[in-house]
XYZ file of C-alpha atoms in Angstrom:
724
model
C 21.645 -13.667 38.967
C 23.311 -13.644 35.570
C 21.459 -12.794 32.385
C 19.822 -9.797 30.844
C 18.483 -6.983 33.042
C 15.309 -5.043 32.265
C 16.951 -1.978 33.816
C 19.900 -2.206 31.429
C 17.610 -2.842 28.454
C 15.515 0.264 29.056
C 18.563 2.374 29.868
C 20.268 1.469 26.602
C 17.101 2.107 24.580
C 16.823 5.632 26.008
C 20.507 6.512 25.631
C 20.711 5.105 22.120
C 17.673 7.159 21.101
C 19.341 10.290 22.490
C 22.697 9.544 20.853
C 21.189 8.783 17.450
C 19.153 11.983 17.568
C 21.795 14.431 18.791
C 24.573 12.996 16.569
C 27.228 15.030 18.330
C 25.319 18.314 18.337
C 24.170 19.790 21.620
C 20.439 20.085 21.955
C 18.023 21.161 24.619
C 16.364 18.167 26.343
C 12.711 18.637 27.332
C 10.681 16.015 29.222
C 7.307 15.909 30.955
C 6.361 14.587 34.386
C 5.634 11.087 33.098
C 8.684 10.672 30.866
C 10.955 12.153 33.542
C 9.878 9.418 35.969
C 10.831 6.831 33.356
C 14.196 8.448 32.680
C 15.048 9.001 36.352
C 14.453 5.341 37.109
C 17.218 4.030 34.852
C 19.355 6.909 33.523
C 21.573 9.256 35.515
C 22.302 12.865 34.610
C 25.930 11.976 33.865
C 24.673 9.399 31.365
C 22.673 12.121 29.632
C 25.710 14.390 29.508
C 27.737 11.618 27.943
C 24.990 11.241 25.358
C 25.726 14.900 24.461
C 22.536 16.506 25.658
C 22.232 19.659 27.691
C 19.230 21.758 28.571
C 20.420 25.310 28.111
C 23.354 27.067 26.442
C 26.218 28.239 28.599
C 27.217 30.760 25.990
C 26.464 32.047 22.515
C 26.145 29.447 19.795
C 26.551 25.762 20.593
C 25.937 24.965 24.243
C 28.467 23.085 26.307
C 27.828 20.342 28.860
C 27.306 21.467 32.388
C 29.758 20.704 35.158
C 29.572 17.484 37.116
C 26.809 18.953 39.240
C 24.423 17.573 36.627
C 22.416 18.610 33.612
C 19.284 20.696 34.085
C 16.573 18.864 32.176
C 13.682 21.136 31.298
C 10.094 20.114 31.964
C 7.615 21.022 29.284
C 5.034 22.008 31.913
C 7.387 24.582 33.509
C 8.137 28.178 32.605
C 11.153 28.077 30.304
C 13.264 30.730 28.582
C 13.004 31.280 24.856
C 15.841 29.557 23.046
C 15.278 30.155 19.312
C 18.915 29.558 18.394
C 18.982 25.978 19.737
C 17.459 22.737 18.485
C 15.419 20.735 20.979
C 15.010 17.043 21.734
C 11.614 16.281 23.259
C 11.226 13.016 25.202
C 7.504 12.982 25.944
C 4.505 10.905 26.990
C 1.756 10.540 24.358
C -0.935 12.422 26.287
C -3.398 15.035 24.983
C -2.246 17.808 27.335
C 1.390 17.142 26.393
C 0.458 17.639 22.738
C -1.073 20.975 23.758
C 2.148 21.941 25.551
C 4.134 20.996 22.468
C 1.921 23.037 20.145
C 2.318 26.023 22.490
C 6.090 25.767 22.054
C 5.654 25.636 18.281
C 3.382 28.693 18.252
C 5.982 30.744 20.105
C 8.914 29.198 18.234
C 10.601 28.608 21.539
C 13.312 26.503 19.882
C 14.763 26.288 16.386
C 14.096 22.736 15.164
C 12.368 19.929 17.066
C 13.201 16.237 17.396
C 10.390 14.203 18.986
C 10.749 10.936 20.879
C 7.644 9.429 22.488
C 7.754 6.872 25.289
C 5.166 4.788 23.427
C 3.191 4.952 20.196
C 1.080 8.048 19.601
C -2.667 7.350 19.364
C -4.018 8.125 15.914
C -5.968 11.197 17.037
C -2.908 12.782 18.632
C -0.737 11.985 15.640
C -3.341 13.586 13.373
C -3.180 16.833 15.354
C 0.548 17.050 14.561
C 0.219 15.928 10.945
C -2.456 18.522 10.237
C -0.467 21.433 11.658
C 1.603 23.307 9.084
C 3.719 24.816 11.856
C 4.433 21.391 13.327
C 5.420 20.037 9.929
C 7.788 22.978 9.494
C 9.532 22.621 12.851
C 9.612 18.827 13.365
C 12.724 17.223 11.933
C 12.197 13.738 13.330
C 9.280 12.022 15.038
C 9.656 8.523 16.494
C 8.207 6.345 19.245
C 10.001 4.027 21.680
C 8.515 1.198 23.732
C 9.598 2.116 27.246
C 6.312 2.834 29.018
C 7.083 0.662 32.044
C 9.217 0.807 35.182
C 11.924 -1.810 35.760
C 11.752 -2.307 39.528
C 14.578 -4.852 39.525
C 16.580 -6.692 36.877
C 13.709 -9.190 36.390
C 10.798 -7.366 38.021
C 8.785 -4.802 36.037
C 5.877 -2.728 37.297
C 3.564 -0.100 35.819
C 3.304 1.793 39.139
C -0.464 1.637 38.884
C -2.126 0.538 42.154
C -5.463 1.793 40.770
C -5.446 -1.150 38.370
C -6.765 -3.436 41.124
C -10.049 -1.571 41.794
C -10.466 -0.828 38.081
C -10.413 -4.551 37.296
C -12.338 -5.909 40.277
C -14.660 -3.184 41.630
C -18.216 -3.818 40.313
C -18.835 -0.118 39.680
C -15.734 0.192 37.484
C -17.060 -1.965 34.642
C -17.297 1.019 32.230
C -13.568 1.626 32.727
C -12.360 -1.927 32.157
C -12.116 -1.969 28.353
C -10.048 1.222 28.158
C -7.870 0.011 31.022
C -7.271 -3.347 29.338
C -6.197 -1.559 26.188
C -3.710 0.516 28.210
C -2.390 -2.625 29.944
C -2.027 -4.370 26.588
C 0.016 -1.459 25.221
C 2.383 -1.609 28.184
C 2.750 -5.396 27.994
C 3.576 -5.091 24.289
C 6.183 -2.461 25.193
C 7.832 -4.959 27.541
C 7.844 -7.658 24.845
C 9.236 -5.346 22.170
C 11.927 -3.956 24.464
C 13.057 -7.490 25.286
C 12.964 -8.400 21.599
C 10.291 -11.070 22.067
C 7.356 -12.084 19.880
C 6.160 -14.736 22.322
C 3.467 -17.351 22.303
C 0.698 -16.199 24.651
C -1.154 -18.278 27.219
C -3.621 -17.101 29.814
C -5.253 -18.260 33.023
C -8.748 -19.664 32.494
C -10.330 -20.682 35.816
C -12.588 -23.702 35.851
C -16.255 -22.901 36.432
C -15.704 -19.231 37.310
C -18.494 -17.658 39.314
C -17.017 -14.163 39.613
C -17.398 -11.511 36.952
C -13.642 -11.059 36.532
C -13.249 -14.737 35.652
C -12.843 -13.785 31.983
C -10.328 -11.022 32.710
C -7.235 -12.910 31.514
C -8.954 -14.197 28.391
C -9.902 -10.706 27.225
C -6.570 -9.162 28.179
C -4.636 -11.898 26.360
C -6.561 -11.234 23.159
C -5.942 -7.504 23.477
C -2.219 -8.188 23.803
C -2.190 -10.646 20.886
C -3.925 -8.135 18.623
C -1.566 -5.292 19.523
C 1.524 -7.492 19.249
C 0.494 -8.780 15.821
C -0.178 -5.230 14.678
C 3.247 -4.097 15.844
C 4.937 -6.999 14.019
C 3.001 -6.165 10.851
C 4.126 -2.530 10.946
C 7.774 -3.279 11.820
C 9.486 -5.676 9.475
C 12.569 -5.853 11.701
C 10.523 -7.332 14.566
C 11.264 -9.749 16.082
C 15.039 -9.349 15.769
C 16.983 -12.353 14.523
C 18.206 -14.544 17.362
C 19.014 -18.174 18.064
C 17.348 -17.765 21.443
C 14.345 -20.074 21.944
C 11.054 -18.300 21.338
C 9.743 -16.610 24.435
C 6.511 -17.268 26.292
C 4.041 -14.782 27.771
C 1.748 -15.966 30.571
C -1.156 -13.684 31.511
C -2.723 -14.431 34.862
C -4.369 -12.456 37.650
C -4.504 -12.144 41.396
C -7.384 -14.618 41.747
C -5.037 -17.477 40.759
C -3.443 -17.366 44.218
C -5.098 -15.602 47.144
C -2.796 -17.121 49.759
C 0.365 -15.456 48.415
C -0.582 -11.897 49.536
C -1.563 -13.132 53.012
C 1.006 -15.687 54.204
C 3.837 -14.386 56.388
C 6.936 -14.792 54.221
C 10.230 -15.270 56.089
C 12.602 -14.214 53.322
C 14.353 -10.868 53.752
C 12.702 -8.699 51.083
C 9.153 -9.917 51.650
C 9.550 -9.798 55.417
C 10.739 -6.188 55.633
C 7.980 -5.038 53.256
C 5.439 -6.819 55.453
C 6.707 -5.873 58.917
C 8.707 -2.640 58.700
C 7.549 0.939 57.979
C 9.339 1.362 54.673
C 8.912 4.659 52.835
C 7.738 3.617 49.390
C 7.300 5.764 46.296
C 9.328 6.002 43.134
C 12.245 5.129 45.439
C 12.449 2.981 48.559
C 13.779 4.226 51.909
C 14.085 2.978 55.463
C 14.549 5.364 58.372
C 17.654 4.457 60.337
C 19.692 5.968 63.128
C 23.018 7.338 61.930
C 25.908 7.684 64.387
C 28.323 10.536 63.657
C 32.031 10.619 64.467
C 31.386 12.337 67.789
C 28.965 9.600 68.836
C 25.765 11.616 68.407
C 22.737 9.972 66.797
C 20.437 11.365 64.130
C 17.629 10.009 61.979
C 18.347 9.311 58.317
C 16.346 7.912 55.397
C 18.598 5.289 53.822
C 17.796 4.343 50.235
C 17.395 0.700 49.214
C 18.054 0.241 45.501
C 19.586 -1.995 42.861
C 22.894 -0.202 43.438
C 23.022 -1.734 46.927
C 25.016 -4.939 46.386
C 24.196 -6.305 49.849
C 20.473 -5.910 49.187
C 20.609 -7.463 45.714
C 22.698 -10.432 46.865
C 20.654 -11.252 49.963
C 17.043 -10.125 49.519
C 15.691 -13.608 48.737
C 17.442 -15.387 51.615
C 15.529 -16.862 54.526
C 15.993 -14.599 57.537
C 18.048 -17.187 59.432
C 20.349 -17.679 56.447
C 20.568 -13.921 55.984
C 21.825 -13.326 59.510
C 24.383 -16.125 59.199
C 25.591 -14.688 55.889
C 25.820 -11.118 57.156
C 27.879 -12.290 60.127
C 30.101 -14.373 57.820
C 30.577 -11.509 55.362
C 31.450 -9.196 58.223
C 34.072 -11.632 59.506
C 35.688 -11.630 56.040
C 35.565 -7.848 56.013
C 37.174 -7.809 59.425
C 39.971 -10.142 58.345
C 40.831 -7.898 55.386
C 41.092 -4.813 57.620
C 43.684 -5.042 60.423
C 42.018 -2.126 62.218
C 39.623 -4.723 63.620
C 42.339 -6.891 65.107
C 42.863 -4.500 67.995
C 39.368 -5.331 69.189
C 38.675 -8.485 71.148
C 34.951 -8.322 70.379
C 33.514 -11.139 68.328
C 30.677 -10.585 65.823
C 28.472 -13.011 67.647
C 25.329 -10.947 67.194
C 23.940 -8.228 64.987
C 24.169 -5.685 67.798
C 27.878 -6.454 68.364
C 28.612 -5.889 64.692
C 26.709 -2.598 64.696
C 28.706 -1.399 67.730
C 31.978 -2.342 66.049
C 31.024 -0.527 62.840
C 30.130 2.630 64.754
C 33.790 3.024 65.725
C 35.108 2.911 62.172
C 34.509 6.287 60.508
C 37.155 5.540 57.861
C 34.902 2.890 56.305
C 31.919 5.195 55.892
C 30.320 3.681 52.782
C 30.725 0.068 53.835
C 29.721 0.958 57.365
C 26.463 2.564 56.238
C 25.556 -0.378 53.974
C 26.193 -2.982 56.660
C 24.529 -0.860 59.336
C 21.414 -0.467 57.189
C 20.895 -4.177 56.576
C 21.972 -5.292 60.025
C 19.503 -2.811 61.464
C 16.680 -3.823 59.122
C 17.248 -7.519 59.785
C 17.288 -6.989 63.543
C 14.176 -4.781 63.439
C 12.288 -7.372 61.360
C 13.243 -10.176 63.753
C 12.141 -8.057 66.721
C 8.725 -7.372 65.156
C 8.361 -11.024 64.187
C 8.943 -12.084 67.792
C 6.877 -9.310 69.394
C 3.799 -10.068 67.280
C 3.922 -13.789 68.114
C 4.332 -14.578 64.426
C 6.118 -17.932 64.906
C 2.884 -19.308 66.389
C 0.787 -17.848 63.560
C 3.209 -18.976 60.844
C 3.058 -22.583 62.029
C -0.733 -22.674 61.641
C -0.962 -20.685 58.423
C 1.582 -22.945 56.698
C -0.818 -25.839 57.254
C -3.718 -23.724 55.990
C -1.872 -22.596 52.860
C -0.372 -25.983 51.928
C -3.150 -28.262 53.246
C -0.470 -30.350 54.982
C 1.213 -30.301 58.366
C 4.942 -30.521 59.119
C 4.819 -34.296 58.618
C 3.238 -33.891 55.175
C -0.087 -35.223 56.439
C -3.580 -33.779 56.561
C -3.603 -31.341 59.477
C -5.828 -31.955 62.483
C -7.605 -29.623 64.888
C -6.910 -26.554 62.771
C -10.149 -24.876 63.826
C -9.154 -25.112 67.500
C -5.694 -23.742 66.768
C -7.151 -20.822 64.815
C -9.645 -19.924 67.557
C -6.941 -20.128 70.218
C -4.811 -17.638 68.280
C -7.777 -15.314 67.718
C -8.333 -15.220 71.483
C -4.670 -14.410 72.175
C -4.239 -10.773 73.233
C -0.676 -10.823 71.920
C -1.867 -11.240 68.325
C -2.495 -7.968 66.487
C -5.871 -7.294 64.871
C -4.498 -7.226 61.287
C -2.874 -10.624 61.861
C -6.167 -11.990 63.216
C -7.977 -10.866 60.072
C -5.334 -12.489 57.862
C -5.687 -15.722 59.820
C -9.489 -15.783 59.426
C -9.189 -15.226 55.655
C -6.608 -18.019 55.359
C -8.853 -20.400 57.294
C -11.806 -19.498 55.043
C -9.722 -20.134 51.905
C -8.521 -23.452 53.342
C -12.116 -24.544 53.967
C -13.264 -23.175 50.582
C -16.018 -21.250 52.343
C -17.693 -21.195 55.767
C -21.199 -20.960 57.151
C -22.246 -17.338 57.611
C -22.734 -17.975 61.326
C -19.198 -19.372 61.630
C -17.749 -16.275 59.997
C -19.533 -14.115 62.571
C -18.236 -16.305 65.412
C -14.666 -16.013 64.190
C -14.962 -12.231 63.912
C -16.350 -12.132 67.446
C -13.466 -14.251 68.783
C -11.024 -11.920 67.046
C -12.859 -8.835 68.402
C -12.774 -7.342 64.916
C -15.175 -4.577 63.845
C -18.076 -5.403 61.563
C -16.534 -3.556 58.626
C -13.749 -6.142 58.543
C -16.452 -8.569 57.497
C -16.635 -6.607 54.242
C -13.063 -7.622 53.456
C -14.049 -11.277 53.793
C -17.180 -10.999 51.658
C -15.391 -8.949 48.986
C -13.137 -11.927 48.313
C -15.998 -13.304 46.224
C -15.111 -10.660 43.627
C -11.761 -12.433 43.249
C -13.288 -15.875 42.841
C -13.130 -17.112 46.438
C -15.986 -19.160 47.905
C -16.873 -17.257 51.046
C -20.248 -18.530 52.320
C -21.271 -22.182 52.277
C -24.822 -23.353 52.784
C -25.580 -25.804 55.568
C -26.278 -28.624 53.124
C -23.752 -27.548 50.525
C -22.702 -30.611 48.538
C -20.005 -28.801 46.574
C -16.746 -30.741 46.822
C -13.808 -29.058 48.484
C -11.584 -27.377 45.919
C -8.483 -29.314 44.991
C -4.993 -27.801 45.068
C -4.210 -25.673 42.055
C -1.119 -27.755 41.310
C -0.083 -31.157 42.622
C 1.715 -30.786 45.934
C 5.357 -31.801 45.980
C 6.794 -33.869 48.781
C 9.064 -31.610 50.843
C 12.598 -32.787 51.576
C 12.938 -34.747 54.807
C 13.613 -33.985 57.535
C 12.383 -30.383 57.870
C 14.060 -28.220 60.483
C 12.110 -25.752 62.610
C 12.788 -22.770 60.325
C 11.964 -24.793 57.224
C 8.631 -25.858 58.660
C 7.599 -22.169 58.695
C 8.435 -21.737 54.984
C 6.788 -24.722 53.327
C 4.359 -22.642 51.286
C 5.317 -21.754 47.720
C 3.159 -19.505 45.520
C 1.248 -21.132 42.663
C 3.320 -19.135 40.206
C 6.381 -21.233 40.957
C 4.616 -24.500 40.114
C 3.128 -22.886 37.009
C 6.589 -21.972 35.709
C 7.979 -25.419 36.444
C 5.200 -27.106 34.481
C 5.463 -24.582 31.644
C 9.162 -25.295 31.196
C 8.601 -29.051 31.406
C 5.870 -28.774 28.764
C 3.213 -30.207 31.086
C 1.182 -27.068 31.809
C -2.524 -27.840 31.465
C -3.753 -26.337 28.179
C -7.316 -26.409 29.450
C -6.540 -24.130 32.372
C -3.851 -22.178 30.490
C -4.926 -22.141 26.824
C -3.084 -20.423 23.979
C -4.474 -17.405 22.209
C -3.483 -19.160 18.950
C -3.943 -22.847 19.749
C -3.765 -23.912 16.106
C -0.255 -22.444 15.862
C 1.232 -22.687 19.343
C -0.330 -25.761 20.988
C 2.352 -28.173 19.737
C 4.979 -25.780 21.011
C 3.544 -26.067 24.511
C 3.840 -29.852 24.477
C 7.592 -29.726 23.885
C 8.315 -27.079 26.453
C 9.105 -24.507 23.757
C 12.745 -25.584 23.810
C 13.123 -26.198 20.082
C 11.400 -23.123 18.641
C 13.836 -20.266 18.262
C 13.219 -16.573 17.761
C 15.227 -16.774 14.550
C 12.955 -19.430 13.087
C 9.935 -17.245 13.751
C 11.639 -14.247 12.191
C 12.764 -16.254 9.182
C 9.187 -17.182 8.382
C 8.311 -13.504 8.207
C 11.455 -12.241 6.456
C 12.180 -15.262 4.237
C 15.801 -15.160 5.449
C 17.525 -18.505 6.151
C 18.821 -19.402 9.594
C 21.762 -21.636 10.289
C 22.130 -24.569 12.629
C 23.415 -23.826 16.098
C 27.095 -24.522 16.629
C 27.582 -23.405 20.214
C 27.363 -25.668 23.215
C 24.166 -25.674 25.222
C 25.902 -23.881 28.089
C 26.564 -20.920 25.817
C 23.053 -20.845 24.330
C 21.067 -17.677 25.021
C 18.421 -18.237 27.644
C 14.758 -18.470 26.783
C 12.764 -15.510 28.099
C 9.485 -16.026 29.914
C 7.311 -13.029 30.733
C 4.593 -13.359 33.355
C 1.996 -10.628 33.712
C 0.067 -10.687 36.988
C -3.050 -8.490 36.728
C -4.133 -6.950 40.020
C -0.694 -6.849 41.637
C 2.079 -9.324 42.470
C 3.830 -10.252 45.707
C 7.493 -10.382 46.660
C 7.213 -14.116 47.258
C 6.167 -14.491 43.601
C 9.082 -12.319 42.524
C 11.448 -14.534 44.516
C 9.954 -17.627 42.852
C 10.702 -16.191 39.396
C 14.333 -15.591 40.313
C 14.664 -19.101 41.733
C 13.189 -20.702 38.592
C 15.494 -18.588 36.427
C 18.558 -19.800 38.299
C 17.489 -23.423 38.660
C 16.271 -23.987 35.085
C 18.530 -21.571 33.162
C 15.781 -19.216 31.994
C 15.203 -15.475 32.119
C 11.841 -15.088 33.854
C 10.468 -11.542 34.056
C 7.602 -10.869 36.448
C 5.511 -7.945 35.198
C 2.607 -6.441 37.087
C 0.618 -3.269 37.681
C 2.054 -2.819 41.208
C 3.629 -4.710 44.080
C 1.396 -5.896 46.900
C 2.137 -6.134 50.597
C -0.347 -7.929 52.880
C -1.618 -4.662 54.329
C -2.099 -3.088 50.891
C -3.875 -6.177 49.580
C -6.366 -6.217 52.464
C -6.920 -2.482 52.097
C -7.633 -2.816 48.380
C -9.978 -5.768 48.892
C -11.839 -3.730 51.509
C -12.242 -0.864 49.037
C -14.098 -3.123 46.587
C -17.328 -2.367 48.449
C -16.931 1.386 48.967
C -18.567 4.008 46.805
C -16.592 4.354 43.581
C -16.332 8.098 44.089
C -14.225 7.486 47.196
C -11.646 5.486 45.270
C -10.137 8.654 43.780
C -9.348 6.878 40.529
C -7.251 8.789 37.982
C -9.918 8.004 35.354
C -12.478 9.940 37.420
C -10.303 13.005 37.926
C -10.354 16.013 35.580
C -8.074 15.453 32.646
C -4.752 17.299 32.991
C -4.419 20.439 30.924
C -1.485 22.355 29.564
C -0.477 25.146 32.000
C -1.929 28.534 31.073
C 1.461 30.251 31.263
C 2.601 28.360 28.157
C 0.125 30.389 26.111
C 1.023 33.780 27.591
C 2.795 36.232 25.305
C 6.297 37.259 26.190
C 6.363 40.782 27.695
C 8.128 43.370 25.471
C 11.710 44.076 26.475
C 12.064 47.069 28.789
C 14.812 49.653 28.133
C 16.852 50.685 31.112
C 16.453 54.462 31.903
C 19.367 56.397 33.487
C 18.726 57.695 36.970
C 17.728 61.354 37.079
C 17.606 63.911 39.879
C 14.184 64.724 41.172
C 13.162 68.440 40.849
C 12.931 70.342 44.115
C 9.170 70.299 44.099
C 8.945 70.527 47.843
C 10.132 74.173 47.912
C 8.467 75.456 44.745
C 5.331 76.597 46.546
C 7.408 78.965 48.628
C 9.277 80.467 45.664
C 8.433 83.165 43.053
C 10.147 84.718 40.107
C 10.449 88.505 39.919
C 10.261 90.357 36.650
C 14.005 90.793 36.525
C 14.432 87.051 36.745
C 15.905 87.046 40.231
C 14.459 84.496 42.592
C 12.934 85.766 45.794
C 11.962 83.751 48.817
C 10.493 84.122 52.194
C 12.479 85.117 55.204
C 12.554 83.074 58.323
C 9.745 85.177 59.821
C 7.559 84.682 56.754
C 8.009 88.177 55.114
C 9.001 88.488 51.446
C 12.513 89.927 51.390
C 14.818 90.434 48.487
C 17.665 87.947 48.861
C 19.402 89.204 45.709
C 22.655 89.829 47.555
C 23.297 86.131 47.980
C 21.772 84.911 44.725
C 23.383 87.626 42.617
C 26.802 86.720 43.901
C 26.191 83.076 42.949
C 25.055 84.011 39.442
C 28.030 86.329 39.002
C 30.364 83.557 40.046
C 28.869 81.170 37.489
C 29.122 83.811 34.706
C 32.761 84.384 35.564
C 33.444 80.636 35.352
C 31.750 80.451 31.914
C 33.858 83.369 30.580
C 36.998 81.730 31.839
C 35.993 78.449 30.158
C 35.399 80.204 26.824
C 38.828 81.806 26.983
C 40.451 78.438 27.614
C 38.651 76.875 24.652
C 39.631 79.760 22.395
C 43.256 79.558 23.445
C 43.234 75.767 22.963
C 41.897 75.871 19.447
C 44.058 78.814 18.482
C 47.130 76.903 19.580
C 46.430 74.206 17.019
C 46.694 76.569 14.120
């Protein structure tokens, strides 16, 4: 999709900070573990070289950039050589142990002068430790903070890589940690807003009649964000930057707003492979494939899936059926452009045929690997989908999630259909648990005895019942009383009539996450202000009624800077897009990410989904299950010992050692068997052990040496005399 990219925004912020600091002079670049993860996500080593940064001198004086093999970026936690003749650029995380590492460098004067860049604002106590140090004041030339403490996962998807946020917010025993965690989340959300140049109006999810403790989560978090954002604007007169772009909007919601989204089987490419395939997920994403070499041998290979993969970016939100059709069509175009294919009579009628054809084309290695990866992933996902009987499950769960059947009517006999699937040996146990939870959410609670019966039909262990009961911590109604008169919960948003007729594939994809309807109503200006109130209703409420279309960023800035703004002269097609930031506390799903992209394209907006971490169905169920375990078993970072600066940073450098010339060892082994006579001649033992005078041999050797010395003296005398 066109528009601004969060990856590009963060990349340019980092590179511009480096360029403006180095100003053409080579400097050492030092990072820490946290800042290096941020840099590695968006900036390549070649980019750093172009920004005129290197990590160590290649010679005396000014260092030169390394060869194309890449720049060696030093880590502040590692052992590093002393470099007192070079200035240093630190790009660091504002953490107490990093301050200790920095002070250790100052104490040893490891570098000449220091330029500090922090990934986010320094807390006041850490800043004070630098301000109060005379040595720090002497060595620090520049000290500034960026707002880049987040990870752009995609162009419009931002995460904090913090899966521990879910238990921190929803586990009952984590209440003492919530306030500090909300402050940290608020700082990161503000970083996103500042990086995008937005001072948005803020609205938050306020559930009606909440019965769970986390029902006030969004309200508190929104006020934290508003306070921090206002403080930033007060301290930075150039924020927000002048722009004719309509003022942005920030929506703060949480996982409890939509519990179906992490459970429903999504049939679009990205969500499906994350749900069904064993992807290797970390800071980078890999899928293990089988690579075929030129000689036909096969070997396993971890293929990376990233934003640099154009096939992935262009097709990840397609329905699986449309994806396969498009891959086949794209391959036919590729085949037409390359006459090497014409010699083959094979037709790309199936994914396997295309893979076989690609295997015989070593000259197209890069294109072959990209197509092979996605053809293989698509085929593997389809195979798992069929093997696990997911078409049958998807048909039922679509009715559970939407409350309507394929004919857009109230579904009938859903209980019988659910039980029949639970009794089916072809259905996996995790899918049975997902189905029970979906049925419970559809019914807005069940009798305790009915829950036990469903678990028995599914042959699930008793501990899986904990997952079901823990849903209460996210606002779900789990257990109904026999004479419960509570009305069944109404849909979160009014259901839209689906287009008619619906084909078979479309009937399995009728569910849309609540986030999509939320965004549509926000942009129309019809979003319920009772359920999504403003943090500043007296200032922003009128803005919500008009869809925020007529309030520009420039008008907001002009009120603060007293600078006039001029009427727009460009056509609406050329107008900069309004930016909408959604923060989903507790994790977001790939179906919600897809919805944000679709709204952006359909309604000409830039919607950025921001969250602590991305959820797959298996991870969501695992995290819900952990809400009832002992807090000590959660292994939360907040409960671990605080990181400390490595001890080696405080060790003194060993004194330089002078190289000693090699010397011959004395013949100590034979000294015990030797003696000196009074005349100075050495005597030794004979072979039979008796002391005999061996002066005949030794005397001749001494006489020979004396003769050589006399001859040498004569030569020297003759030489000098010849110069007269």
